[in-house]
Coordinates of C-alpha atoms in Angstrom, one line a residue:
Chain A
M1 CA 25.4 58.0 -43.8
G2 CA 28.8 56.7 -44.6
L3 CA 30.0 54.6 -47.5
R4 CA 29.0 50.9 -47.7
I5 CA 31.7 48.7 -49.0
L6 CA 31.3 45.1 -50.0
S7 CA 34.4 43.0 -49.8
V8 CA 33.8 39.7 -51.6
I9 CA 36.0 36.9 -50.2
R10 CA 36.7 33.3 -51.1
Q11 CA 38.0 30.4 -49.2
V12 CA 40.7 28.5 -51.0
L13 CA 43.3 25.8 -50.3
D14 CA 46.4 27.1 -48.5
A15 CA 49.1 27.5 -51.2
E16 CA 51.4 25.2 -49.2
E17 CA 48.8 22.4 -49.3
S18 CA 48.8 19.6 -51.7
V19 CA 45.6 19.0 -53.6
R20 CA 43.7 15.8 -53.0
I21 CA 41.1 14.3 -55.3
K22 CA 38.2 12.2 -54.0
D23 CA 35.3 10.8 -56.1
G24 CA 36.5 12.9 -59.1
M25 CA 36.4 16.1 -57.2
V26 CA 39.0 18.3 -55.4
D27 CA 38.5 17.3 -51.7
P28 CA 39.3 20.1 -49.4
S29 CA 38.1 18.4 -46.2
S30 CA 41.5 17.3 -44.9
S31 CA 43.4 20.3 -46.2
K32 CA 44.1 23.7 -44.6
L33 CA 41.8 26.3 -46.1
V34 CA 42.5 30.0 -45.9
L35 CA 41.1 33.4 -47.0
D36 CA 42.3 34.0 -50.6
T37 CA 45.3 36.4 -50.4
M38 CA 43.9 38.3 -53.4
D39 CA 40.8 39.1 -51.4
E40 CA 42.9 40.2 -48.4
Y41 CA 44.2 43.1 -50.5
G42 CA 40.6 44.2 -51.2
L43 CA 39.6 43.9 -47.6
E44 CA 42.7 45.9 -46.6
E45 CA 41.8 48.7 -49.0
A46 CA 38.2 48.8 -47.6
L47 CA 39.6 49.0 -44.1
R48 CA 41.9 51.8 -45.0
I49 CA 38.9 53.8 -46.4
R50 CA 37.2 53.1 -43.1
D51 CA 40.3 54.2 -41.1
A52 CA 40.1 57.5 -43.0
Q53 CA 36.3 57.8 -43.0
P54 CA 35.1 56.0 -39.8
E55 CA 31.4 56.1 -40.7
T56 CA 32.2 53.6 -43.5
E57 CA 30.8 50.1 -43.1
V58 CA 32.7 47.1 -44.4
V59 CA 30.7 44.0 -45.2
A60 CA 32.4 40.7 -46.1
L61 CA 30.5 38.4 -48.5
A62 CA 31.3 34.8 -49.2
V63 CA 29.3 32.4 -51.5
G64 CA 29.9 28.7 -50.8
P65 CA 29.6 25.8 -48.3
A66 CA 29.1 26.3 -44.6
R67 CA 32.8 26.0 -43.9
C68 CA 33.3 29.4 -45.6
E69 CA 32.2 30.8 -42.3
E70 CA 35.9 30.3 -41.1
A71 CA 37.1 32.6 -43.9
L72 CA 34.4 35.1 -43.0
R73 CA 35.4 35.0 -39.3
T74 CA 39.0 35.7 -40.4
A75 CA 37.7 38.7 -42.3
L76 CA 35.8 39.8 -39.3
A77 CA 38.9 39.4 -37.1
I78 CA 40.9 41.4 -39.6
G79 CA 38.3 44.1 -39.2
A80 CA 35.2 43.8 -41.4
D81 CA 32.1 45.1 -39.5
R82 CA 29.8 42.2 -40.4
A83 CA 29.5 39.3 -42.8
I84 CA 27.1 37.5 -45.1
L85 CA 27.4 33.9 -46.2
V86 CA 25.3 32.7 -49.1
E87 CA 25.3 29.0 -48.5
T88 CA 25.4 26.3 -51.1
F89 CA 27.1 23.0 -51.6
E90 CA 26.7 23.3 -55.4
P91 CA 30.0 24.1 -57.1
L92 CA 29.2 27.4 -58.8
D93 CA 30.7 29.1 -61.8
V94 CA 32.1 32.7 -61.3
I95 CA 29.4 34.3 -63.5
T96 CA 26.7 32.9 -61.2
V97 CA 28.6 33.9 -58.1
G98 CA 29.0 37.4 -59.7
N99 CA 25.2 37.5 -60.1
V100 CA 24.8 36.6 -56.4
A101 CA 27.3 39.3 -55.3
A102 CA 25.5 41.8 -57.5
Q103 CA 22.1 41.0 -56.0
V104 CA 23.6 41.3 -52.5
A105 CA 25.2 44.6 -53.4
R106 CA 21.9 45.9 -54.5
K107 CA 20.1 44.8 -51.4
E108 CA 22.9 46.2 -49.2
Q109 CA 23.0 49.4 -51.2
S110 CA 26.8 49.1 -51.5
D111 CA 28.8 51.9 -53.0
L112 CA 32.0 50.1 -53.7
I113 CA 32.9 46.4 -54.2
F114 CA 36.3 44.9 -53.8
C115 CA 37.2 41.5 -55.1
G116 CA 40.4 39.6 -56.1
G117 CA 41.7 40.2 -59.6
Q118 CA 42.1 36.5 -59.9
E119 CA 41.3 33.5 -57.7
A120 CA 43.9 31.3 -56.1
D121 CA 41.9 28.2 -57.2
W122 CA 40.0 28.8 -60.4
D123 CA 42.0 31.8 -61.7
S124 CA 39.1 32.9 -63.9
Q125 CA 39.7 36.6 -63.7
A126 CA 36.1 37.1 -64.8
F127 CA 34.5 37.6 -61.3
G128 CA 34.8 41.3 -61.0
A129 CA 33.7 41.8 -64.6
A130 CA 30.6 39.7 -64.0
I131 CA 29.6 41.7 -60.9
A132 CA 30.1 45.0 -62.7
E133 CA 28.1 43.7 -65.7
Y134 CA 25.2 42.6 -63.6
L135 CA 25.1 46.0 -61.8
N136 CA 26.0 48.0 -64.9
W137 CA 28.8 49.7 -62.8
P138 CA 32.2 50.6 -64.0
Q139 CA 35.0 48.2 -63.1
L140 CA 38.7 48.9 -62.6
T141 CA 40.8 45.8 -62.8
W142 CA 44.3 45.0 -61.6
T143 CA 44.6 48.1 -59.5
T144 CA 48.0 49.0 -58.1
A145 CA 47.1 52.2 -56.1
L146 CA 43.9 53.6 -54.8
N147 CA 42.8 56.9 -53.1
L148 CA 39.3 57.9 -52.3
E149 CA 38.3 61.6 -51.9
G150 CA 34.6 61.9 -51.1
R151 CA 33.0 59.7 -53.7
T152 CA 35.8 60.0 -56.3
L153 CA 38.2 57.2 -56.4
T154 CA 41.5 57.8 -58.2
G155 CA 44.3 55.4 -58.7
T156 CA 46.4 53.4 -61.1
H157 CA 46.0 50.0 -62.7
D158 CA 47.7 47.7 -65.1
I159 CA 46.6 47.5 -68.7
D160 CA 48.2 45.7 -71.6
E161 CA 50.1 48.8 -72.7
G162 CA 51.4 49.6 -69.2
T163 CA 50.0 51.6 -66.3
E164 CA 46.9 53.7 -66.6
S165 CA 45.7 56.4 -64.1
F166 CA 42.0 56.5 -63.6
S167 CA 39.4 58.5 -61.8
V168 CA 35.9 57.1 -61.2
E169 CA 32.8 58.3 -59.4
L170 CA 31.3 55.6 -57.1
P171 CA 29.7 53.1 -57.4
A172 CA 32.4 50.9 -58.9
V173 CA 33.8 47.4 -58.8
I174 CA 37.5 47.2 -58.0
T175 CA 39.7 44.2 -58.5
T176 CA 43.0 43.8 -56.8
Q177 CA 46.4 42.3 -57.5
Q178 CA 49.4 41.3 -55.5
G179 CA 51.3 44.2 -54.1
L180 CA 48.4 46.6 -54.1
C181 CA 48.9 47.1 -50.4
E182 CA 50.2 45.2 -47.4
P183 CA 47.2 43.4 -45.7
R184 CA 47.1 43.8 -41.9
Y185 CA 47.1 40.8 -39.6
P186 CA 44.0 40.2 -37.4
T187 CA 44.7 41.6 -33.9
L188 CA 44.1 39.5 -30.8
P189 CA 41.3 41.7 -29.4
N190 CA 39.6 41.7 -32.8
I191 CA 39.8 37.9 -33.0
M192 CA 38.0 37.7 -29.7
K193 CA 35.4 40.2 -30.9
A194 CA 34.8 38.5 -34.3
R195 CA 32.5 35.9 -32.8
K196 CA 30.2 38.7 -31.5
K197 CA 29.9 40.4 -34.9
E198 CA 26.9 39.7 -37.1
L199 CA 27.3 36.8 -39.6
R200 CA 24.1 36.5 -41.7
R201 CA 23.3 33.3 -43.6
E202 CA 21.3 33.3 -46.7
S203 CA 20.4 30.3 -48.9
F204 CA 21.6 30.3 -52.5
E205 CA 18.2 29.0 -53.5
S206 CA 16.6 32.3 -52.5
F207 CA 18.5 34.0 -55.3
G208 CA 16.7 32.1 -58.0
L209 CA 19.9 31.0 -59.8
H210 CA 21.4 27.7 -60.9
S211 CA 25.0 26.9 -61.5
R212 CA 25.9 26.8 -65.1
L213 CA 28.7 24.5 -64.3
K214 CA 28.6 20.7 -64.6
F215 CA 31.5 18.9 -63.1
I216 CA 32.7 15.9 -65.0
R217 CA 35.8 15.1 -63.0
S218 CA 39.0 16.5 -61.6
E219 CA 42.4 14.9 -61.9
I220 CA 45.9 15.9 -60.9
Q221 CA 48.2 16.6 -63.7
V222 CA 51.3 14.4 -63.6
K223 CA 54.3 15.9 -65.2
E224 CA 56.7 13.2 -66.5
R225 CA 60.2 14.4 -67.0
M226 CA 62.4 12.8 -69.5
R227 CA 65.6 13.8 -67.7
R228 CA 67.6 14.0 -70.9
I229 CA 70.8 16.1 -70.7
V230 CA 72.4 17.4 -73.9
D231 CA 76.2 17.5 -73.7
G232 CA 77.2 21.2 -74.3
K233 CA 80.9 20.9 -74.9
D234 CA 80.4 21.4 -78.6
G235 CA 77.9 24.2 -78.9
S236 CA 76.7 23.7 -82.5
A237 CA 76.5 20.0 -82.2
A238 CA 74.5 20.4 -79.0
A239 CA 72.1 22.9 -80.7
Q240 CA 71.7 20.4 -83.6
Q241 CA 70.9 17.6 -81.1
L242 CA 68.4 19.8 -79.2
V243 CA 66.6 20.7 -82.4
E244 CA 66.3 17.1 -83.5
F245 CA 65.1 16.2 -80.0
L246 CA 62.4 18.9 -80.0
R247 CA 61.3 18.0 -83.5
N248 CA 61.3 14.3 -83.5
E249 CA 60.8 13.2 -79.9
T250 CA 58.8 15.8 -78.2
R251 CA 57.2 17.3 -81.4
V252 CA 57.3 20.7 -79.8
I253 CA 58.5 22.2 -83.1
G254 CA 57.4 21.1 -86.6
Chain B
M1 CA 38.0 22.2 -19.0
A2 CA 36.4 22.8 -22.4
H3 CA 39.8 23.4 -23.9
L4 CA 41.2 19.9 -23.6
F5 CA 40.6 18.3 -26.9
S6 CA 39.8 21.0 -29.4
L7 CA 40.4 24.7 -29.8
T8 CA 37.6 27.2 -30.2
D9 CA 37.5 29.1 -33.5
E10 CA 39.0 32.1 -31.8
Q11 CA 41.9 30.0 -30.4
Q12 CA 42.4 28.5 -33.8
E13 CA 42.5 31.9 -35.3
I14 CA 45.0 33.1 -32.7
S15 CA 47.2 30.2 -33.5
N16 CA 46.9 30.8 -37.2
V17 CA 47.9 34.5 -36.8
A18 CA 51.0 33.6 -34.8
K19 CA 52.0 31.0 -37.2
K20 CA 51.4 33.2 -40.2
F21 CA 53.4 36.0 -38.7
A22 CA 56.2 33.6 -37.9
A23 CA 56.3 32.2 -41.4
T24 CA 56.2 35.6 -43.1
E25 CA 58.1 37.9 -40.8
I26 CA 60.4 35.7 -38.7
A27 CA 61.4 32.4 -40.3
P28 CA 62.9 33.8 -43.5
H29 CA 65.4 35.8 -41.4
A30 CA 65.9 33.6 -38.3
L31 CA 69.3 32.2 -39.4
E32 CA 70.6 35.6 -40.4
W33 CA 69.7 37.0 -37.0
D34 CA 71.3 34.0 -35.3
Q35 CA 74.5 34.5 -37.2
A36 CA 74.6 38.3 -36.8
R37 CA 73.7 38.1 -33.0
H38 CA 70.9 40.5 -34.0
L39 CA 67.8 41.2 -32.0
P40 CA 65.2 42.4 -34.6
L41 CA 63.5 45.0 -32.5
N42 CA 61.5 46.4 -35.4
V43 CA 60.0 43.0 -36.2
I44 CA 59.4 42.3 -32.5
R45 CA 57.7 45.7 -32.0
S46 CA 55.4 45.1 -35.0
T47 CA 53.7 42.3 -33.0
A48 CA 52.4 45.1 -30.8
R49 CA 50.0 46.1 -33.5
L50 CA 48.6 42.5 -33.3
G51 CA 48.1 42.9 -29.6
M52 CA 51.1 40.8 -28.5
G53 CA 52.7 43.5 -26.4
G54 CA 50.2 42.9 -23.6
I55 CA 48.8 39.5 -24.1
Y56 CA 47.4 39.1 -20.6
V57 CA 47.0 42.8 -19.8
R58 CA 43.5 44.1 -19.2
E59 CA 41.9 45.9 -22.1
D60 CA 41.6 49.3 -20.4
L61 CA 45.2 50.0 -21.0
G62 CA 45.7 48.5 -24.4
G63 CA 46.1 44.8 -23.5
S64 CA 44.6 41.8 -25.3
E65 CA 43.3 40.2 -22.0
L66 CA 43.8 36.6 -23.2
D67 CA 44.0 33.6 -21.0
R68 CA 47.0 31.4 -20.6
L69 CA 45.9 29.0 -23.3
G70 CA 45.8 31.9 -25.7
G71 CA 49.3 32.7 -24.6
V72 CA 50.8 29.3 -25.3
L73 CA 49.2 29.2 -28.7
I74 CA 50.9 32.5 -29.6
F75 CA 54.3 31.4 -28.3
E76 CA 54.1 28.0 -30.0
G77 CA 53.1 29.7 -33.2
L78 CA 55.8 32.4 -33.1
A79 CA 58.4 29.8 -32.1
T80 CA 57.8 27.9 -35.4
G81 CA 59.6 30.9 -36.9
C82 CA 62.3 31.3 -34.2
P83 CA 62.1 30.1 -30.6
V84 CA 64.4 32.9 -29.5
I85 CA 62.2 35.7 -30.7
S86 CA 59.2 34.0 -29.2
A87 CA 60.9 33.6 -25.8
Y88 CA 62.0 37.3 -25.8
L89 CA 58.3 38.2 -26.2
S90 CA 57.4 35.8 -23.5
V91 CA 59.6 37.6 -21.0
H92 CA 58.2 41.0 -22.1
N93 CA 54.7 39.7 -21.5
M94 CA 55.7 38.3 -18.1
V95 CA 56.8 41.8 -17.1
A96 CA 53.6 43.3 -18.3
W97 CA 51.6 40.7 -16.5
I98 CA 53.4 41.4 -13.2
I99 CA 52.6 45.1 -13.4
D100 CA 49.0 44.4 -14.4
T101 CA 48.5 41.9 -11.7
F102 CA 50.5 43.3 -8.7
G103 CA 51.0 46.9 -9.6
N104 CA 48.8 49.7 -8.3
E105 CA 46.7 51.9 -10.7
S106 CA 49.4 54.6 -11.1
Q107 CA 52.0 52.0 -11.9
R108 CA 49.6 50.3 -14.4
K109 CA 48.9 53.7 -16.1
A110 CA 52.6 54.7 -16.1
Y111 CA 54.0 51.5 -17.6
L112 CA 51.4 49.4 -19.3
P113 CA 50.5 51.6 -22.3
R114 CA 54.1 51.8 -23.4
L115 CA 54.7 48.1 -22.7
C116 CA 51.6 47.1 -24.7
S117 CA 52.7 49.3 -27.6
M118 CA 56.3 48.0 -27.1
E119 CA 57.7 51.5 -27.0
S120 CA 59.4 50.0 -24.0
M121 CA 60.4 46.4 -23.7
G122 CA 60.3 44.4 -20.5
A123 CA 63.0 42.4 -18.8
Y124 CA 63.0 40.4 -15.6
A125 CA 65.9 40.1 -13.2
L126 CA 65.8 37.4 -10.5
T127 CA 68.9 35.2 -11.0
E128 CA 72.3 36.3 -9.6
P129 CA 75.8 35.0 -10.0
G130 CA 75.6 33.3 -6.6
S131 CA 71.9 32.3 -6.7
G132 CA 70.2 30.5 -9.6
S133 CA 68.0 27.6 -8.6
D134 CA 68.1 28.8 -4.9
A135 CA 66.5 32.1 -5.8
G136 CA 65.4 32.8 -2.2
A137 CA 69.1 33.3 -1.4
L138 CA 69.6 36.3 -3.6
S139 CA 71.7 39.1 -2.2
T140 CA 71.0 42.2 -4.3
K141 CA 70.0 44.8 -1.7
A142 CA 67.3 47.5 -1.7
V143 CA 67.7 50.0 1.1
R144 CA 65.0 52.5 1.9
D145 CA 66.3 56.1 2.1
G146 CA 63.6 58.7 2.7
D147 CA 61.2 58.4 -0.2
T148 CA 63.6 56.4 -2.4
Y149 CA 65.1 52.9 -2.5
V150 CA 68.8 52.4 -3.3
L151 CA 69.5 49.1 -5.1
S152 CA 72.9 47.5 -5.3
G153 CA 74.0 44.1 -6.6
V154 CA 74.5 42.1 -9.8
K155 CA 71.9 40.1 -11.7
Q156 CA 73.0 37.3 -14.0
F157 CA 71.8 35.8 -17.3
I158 CA 69.3 38.7 -17.9
S159 CA 67.5 38.2 -21.2
G160 CA 67.2 41.4 -23.1
A161 CA 69.4 43.4 -20.7
G162 CA 70.8 46.5 -22.3
V163 CA 68.0 46.9 -25.0
P164 CA 67.4 50.6 -25.1
G165 CA 64.3 51.8 -23.2
T166 CA 63.8 48.6 -21.4
T167 CA 61.7 48.4 -18.2
Y168 CA 63.3 46.0 -15.7
I169 CA 61.6 44.2 -12.9
V170 CA 64.4 43.6 -10.3
M171 CA 64.0 41.3 -7.3
A172 CA 66.0 42.7 -4.4
R173 CA 66.3 42.0 -0.7
T174 CA 64.6 44.5 1.7
A175 CA 65.1 42.3 4.8
D176 CA 67.3 39.4 5.9
T177 CA 64.4 37.0 6.2
G178 CA 65.2 34.6 3.3
S179 CA 62.6 34.5 0.5
R180 CA 60.2 36.5 2.7
G181 CA 62.6 39.4 2.6
I182 CA 62.5 39.9 -1.2
S183 CA 60.7 42.7 -2.9
A184 CA 60.0 43.6 -6.6
F185 CA 61.1 46.9 -8.1
L186 CA 60.6 48.7 -11.3
V187 CA 63.9 50.0 -12.7
E188 CA 64.0 52.1 -15.8
D189 CA 66.7 52.1 -18.4
G190 CA 69.0 55.1 -18.0
A191 CA 68.8 55.1 -14.2
A192 CA 72.1 56.4 -12.7
G193 CA 74.3 53.5 -11.6
L194 CA 72.6 51.0 -13.9
S195 CA 75.0 49.3 -16.3
F196 CA 75.4 46.0 -18.2
G197 CA 78.0 43.3 -18.5
A198 CA 79.3 42.2 -21.8
P199 CA 76.9 40.1 -24.0
E200 CA 77.4 36.5 -22.9
K201 CA 78.8 34.1 -25.6
K202 CA 76.3 31.3 -25.8
M203 CA 75.6 27.9 -27.4
G204 CA 72.2 29.2 -28.8
W205 CA 69.7 32.0 -28.3
H206 CA 72.0 34.2 -30.4
A207 CA 69.2 36.5 -31.5
Q208 CA 68.7 38.0 -28.1
P209 CA 71.3 39.5 -25.7
T210 CA 72.0 37.9 -22.4
R211 CA 73.9 40.2 -20.0
Q212 CA 74.6 41.0 -16.4
L213 CA 72.5 43.8 -15.0
I214 CA 74.8 45.7 -12.7
L215 CA 73.2 47.9 -10.0
E216 CA 75.6 50.3 -8.3
D217 CA 73.6 52.4 -5.8
V218 CA 70.7 52.8 -8.2
R219 CA 68.3 55.2 -6.6
I220 CA 64.6 54.8 -7.5
P221 CA 61.5 56.5 -6.2
M222 CA 59.7 54.4 -3.5
Q223 CA 56.7 54.4 -5.8
N224 CA 58.6 51.8 -7.9
L225 CA 58.1 49.1 -5.3
I226 CA 55.6 46.6 -6.8
G227 CA 53.1 45.4 -4.2
E228 CA 54.5 45.4 -0.7
E229 CA 57.9 44.8 0.8
G230 CA 58.5 41.1 1.2
Q231 CA 56.0 40.2 -1.6
G232 CA 58.7 39.9 -4.3
F233 CA 59.3 36.1 -4.1
K234 CA 55.6 35.4 -4.4
I235 CA 55.4 37.7 -7.4
A236 CA 58.6 36.1 -8.9
M237 CA 57.2 32.6 -8.5
G238 CA 53.8 33.5 -9.7
A239 CA 55.3 35.1 -12.8
L240 CA 57.4 32.0 -13.4
D241 CA 54.3 29.7 -13.5
G242 CA 53.3 31.5 -16.7
G243 CA 56.8 31.9 -17.9
R244 CA 57.3 28.1 -17.7
L245 CA 54.2 27.5 -19.8
N246 CA 55.5 29.9 -22.4
I247 CA 59.0 28.6 -22.6
A248 CA 57.5 25.1 -23.0
A249 CA 55.4 26.5 -25.8
C250 CA 58.6 27.9 -27.4
S251 CA 60.1 24.4 -27.3
L252 CA 56.9 22.9 -28.9
G253 CA 57.0 25.4 -31.7
G254 CA 60.7 25.0 -32.4
A255 CA 60.4 21.2 -32.3
S256 CA 57.3 21.2 -34.6
A257 CA 59.2 23.3 -37.1
A258 CA 62.1 20.8 -36.9
L259 CA 59.7 17.9 -37.5
E260 CA 58.1 19.7 -40.4
K261 CA 61.5 20.3 -42.0
T262 CA 62.3 16.6 -41.5
L263 CA 59.1 15.4 -43.1
R264 CA 60.0 17.5 -46.2
Y265 CA 63.6 16.1 -46.1
V266 CA 62.7 12.4 -45.8
T267 CA 60.2 12.6 -48.7
D268 CA 62.7 14.4 -50.9
R269 CA 66.0 12.5 -50.1
H270 CA 66.6 9.1 -51.7
A271 CA 69.0 6.4 -50.5
F272 CA 69.3 2.8 -51.7
G273 CA 66.8 3.4 -54.4
K274 CA 63.9 4.7 -52.4
R275 CA 62.8 7.7 -50.4
L276 CA 64.0 8.0 -46.8
A277 CA 60.3 8.2 -45.9
D278 CA 59.9 4.6 -47.3
F279 CA 62.2 3.1 -44.6
Q280 CA 60.1 1.7 -41.8
A281 CA 62.7 2.4 -39.2
L282 CA 62.5 6.1 -40.1
Q283 CA 58.7 6.0 -40.3
F284 CA 58.5 4.7 -36.8
R285 CA 60.8 7.4 -35.6
L286 CA 58.7 10.1 -37.3
A287 CA 55.6 8.6 -35.7
D288 CA 57.2 8.7 -32.2
M289 CA 58.3 12.3 -32.7
A290 CA 54.8 13.4 -33.7
T291 CA 53.2 11.4 -30.9
E292 CA 55.4 12.9 -28.3
L293 CA 54.9 16.4 -29.5
E294 CA 51.1 15.9 -29.5
I295 CA 51.2 14.5 -25.9
A296 CA 53.3 17.4 -24.9
R297 CA 51.0 19.9 -26.5
T298 CA 47.8 18.3 -25.0
F299 CA 49.4 18.4 -21.5
L300 CA 50.6 22.0 -22.0
W301 CA 47.1 23.1 -22.8
R302 CA 45.9 21.4 -19.6
A303 CA 48.5 23.1 -17.5
A304 CA 47.6 26.4 -19.2
A305 CA 43.9 26.0 -18.5
S306 CA 44.7 25.2 -14.8
L307 CA 46.8 28.4 -14.4
S308 CA 44.0 30.5 -16.0
E309 CA 41.5 28.9 -13.6
R310 CA 44.1 29.4 -10.7
S311 CA 43.4 25.9 -9.6
S312 CA 45.4 24.7 -6.6
D313 CA 47.6 22.3 -8.5
A314 CA 48.5 24.9 -11.2
T315 CA 52.1 25.5 -10.0
V316 CA 52.7 21.7 -10.1
L317 CA 51.1 21.2 -13.5
C318 CA 53.1 24.2 -14.9
A319 CA 56.3 22.6 -13.5
M320 CA 55.4 19.2 -15.0
A321 CA 54.6 20.9 -18.3
K322 CA 57.9 22.9 -18.3
R323 CA 60.0 19.8 -17.6
F324 CA 58.2 17.4 -19.9
V325 CA 57.6 19.7 -22.9
T326 CA 61.1 21.2 -23.0
D327 CA 62.6 17.7 -22.7
V328 CA 60.4 16.3 -25.5
G329 CA 61.1 19.4 -27.6
F330 CA 64.8 19.0 -27.3
H331 CA 64.8 15.3 -28.1
V332 CA 62.5 15.8 -31.1
A333 CA 64.7 18.5 -32.4
N334 CA 67.8 16.4 -31.9
D335 CA 66.1 13.4 -33.6
A336 CA 65.3 15.8 -36.5
L337 CA 68.9 16.6 -36.7
Q338 CA 69.8 12.9 -36.8
L339 CA 67.3 12.2 -39.5
H340 CA 68.9 14.9 -41.6
G341 CA 72.2 13.2 -41.4
G342 CA 75.2 15.4 -42.1
Y343 CA 73.0 18.1 -43.5
G344 CA 71.3 18.5 -40.1
Y345 CA 74.6 19.6 -38.7
L346 CA 74.9 22.4 -41.3
L347 CA 73.6 25.9 -40.4
E348 CA 71.7 26.4 -43.7
Y349 CA 69.2 23.6 -43.0
G350 CA 68.1 25.4 -39.9
I351 CA 67.9 22.3 -37.7
E352 CA 71.1 22.7 -35.7
K353 CA 70.0 26.2 -34.7
I354 CA 66.7 24.8 -33.3
V355 CA 68.7 22.2 -31.3
R356 CA 71.0 24.9 -30.0
D357 CA 68.1 27.2 -29.1
L358 CA 65.9 24.6 -27.4
R359 CA 68.7 23.2 -25.2
V360 CA 68.6 26.1 -22.8
H361 CA 64.9 25.7 -22.3
Q362 CA 65.7 22.8 -20.1
I363 CA 67.7 25.1 -17.9
L364 CA 66.0 28.5 -17.7
E365 CA 62.8 29.6 -16.0
G366 CA 63.8 27.1 -13.4
T367 CA 65.9 24.1 -14.4
N368 CA 64.2 20.9 -15.1
E369 CA 65.7 19.5 -11.9
I370 CA 63.9 22.3 -10.0
M371 CA 60.7 21.4 -11.8
R372 CA 61.1 17.8 -10.5
L373 CA 61.7 19.2 -7.0
I374 CA 58.4 21.2 -7.2
V375 CA 56.6 18.1 -8.3
S376 CA 58.1 15.7 -5.8
R377 CA 57.6 18.2 -2.9
S378 CA 53.9 18.3 -3.7
L379 CA 53.8 14.5 -3.8
I380 CA 55.6 14.0 -0.5
E381 CA 53.7 16.9 1.2
G382 CA 50.5 15.4 0.0
L383 CA 51.2 12.3 2.1
K384 CA 51.3 14.3 5.4

């Protein structure tokens, strides 16, 4: 039996879209939603493994409202073999989603999990760590190159001190970052076939979890610019003026 | 007619892919290619991996086997990045469609895999210096000689002529019986006696070469005849139904991109103490541009559906769509230029390029006057 790879994906606002707020919540209903680019890198890596080892199965997982089906269909069109949607309208925190993903991985007997190193919307960077923690698997974050031989995954990733080479025996959780690879486009024949691929729905309730998140309200940050220009003809006078301005008016420095 | 008012998820996804490819791989370079008169073959060939080398070709030889609506969604999407690149792909796909539809099995097997992979590009040669709208009067000759045909004549305004490795479909006369004496031939690049005129200097469409195709006693195997002798005009006109939908889609994509640039401009630019977008005269104009594009799009989908279904009025609907959508597309692009003021006239804003590119869509694939002729003939003949 080949490898089983779980590619966790998220549906997010298109980066070109402006954010709208309705009833104190971000309202995505009238905006264009896309598959998070960060997750596309993970999916691409999974598909490359399948290209090299054709018996591999790539399963895409999304946790969220019914509309996430679109993002999963995109993942199927790009090449995932089948998809799972854990459906919920409840806004979830990443730790809870990580718990769901871990439970799915156990049930699916996954060998390898890919997810984005950060998320285009919440940007928590805790998602991969949460999955790894629940499964007690090693995690490699912010990967920049990957190569799988048998069940040994080698590669490089970014750490605070620079770049680190690693080697890990599966199972493992891998998080991606921009530039890890160049994600492929869905092909026209695969788009037509995506509808026929299996998309299984599960209810969030069946996982016995509750969101730890309580939404108070969302608002759009308005940046007011003061539009003050310091005359730079006399350098030292301009510096003096700038320091005074930063100290007394904006209180940026003490 | 399920396609009329909303797209299926698959169709939406097809449109998304084409737009994403256009935004990522085409739009950032479109002005540069325009200025350098550069056909970006590497970018064009990379669409083959997405299945755009044989959009209508059956799957057994590597095609995507989509219907006409799928096609117009692709060409509109790609044209949001550059109408010229999109139109070049449209011609390529027209050639592949002709071979898939009218070619025999050995022609399909010989040509379609490399057209689908875009190892070879396709070009289509009907128009001549002395026959444009009156295509049935063409004079390029094909004379049978043993098991070969010998072609001689000149083809005018051939898009993509001279691109290395191109497969040409050449319409030539095999009998002096008007449009019934025309036959379709496959001519490969490198054939002895095949040469090209100098690249034409044009108002727009700079990113693809337009040249004469010169045939001086070009000898080709008789197996290169597509269909039967005398079937050429029917093949040519059949191909143009689809070509007209696609060129209309290219106008739609170009004009949509111009409208989008305009929306960004009018919300950014201030005059007399407010945003341009706050002037009602301009708001009304924007509303009209968007409305006309949406009408054009809706009708184009209908015409595309009719061609896929091979309904009896398909040719008329395709002619109506070509005429209407390319006119609307040009006017919307021209309005977009006007709303940009002096900046619209500058290359770097990317609007004047769209205007230049879309202008020729009212002329090629049958002029819009010929489209009116097709429509009026059907009206008047309907009275009989």
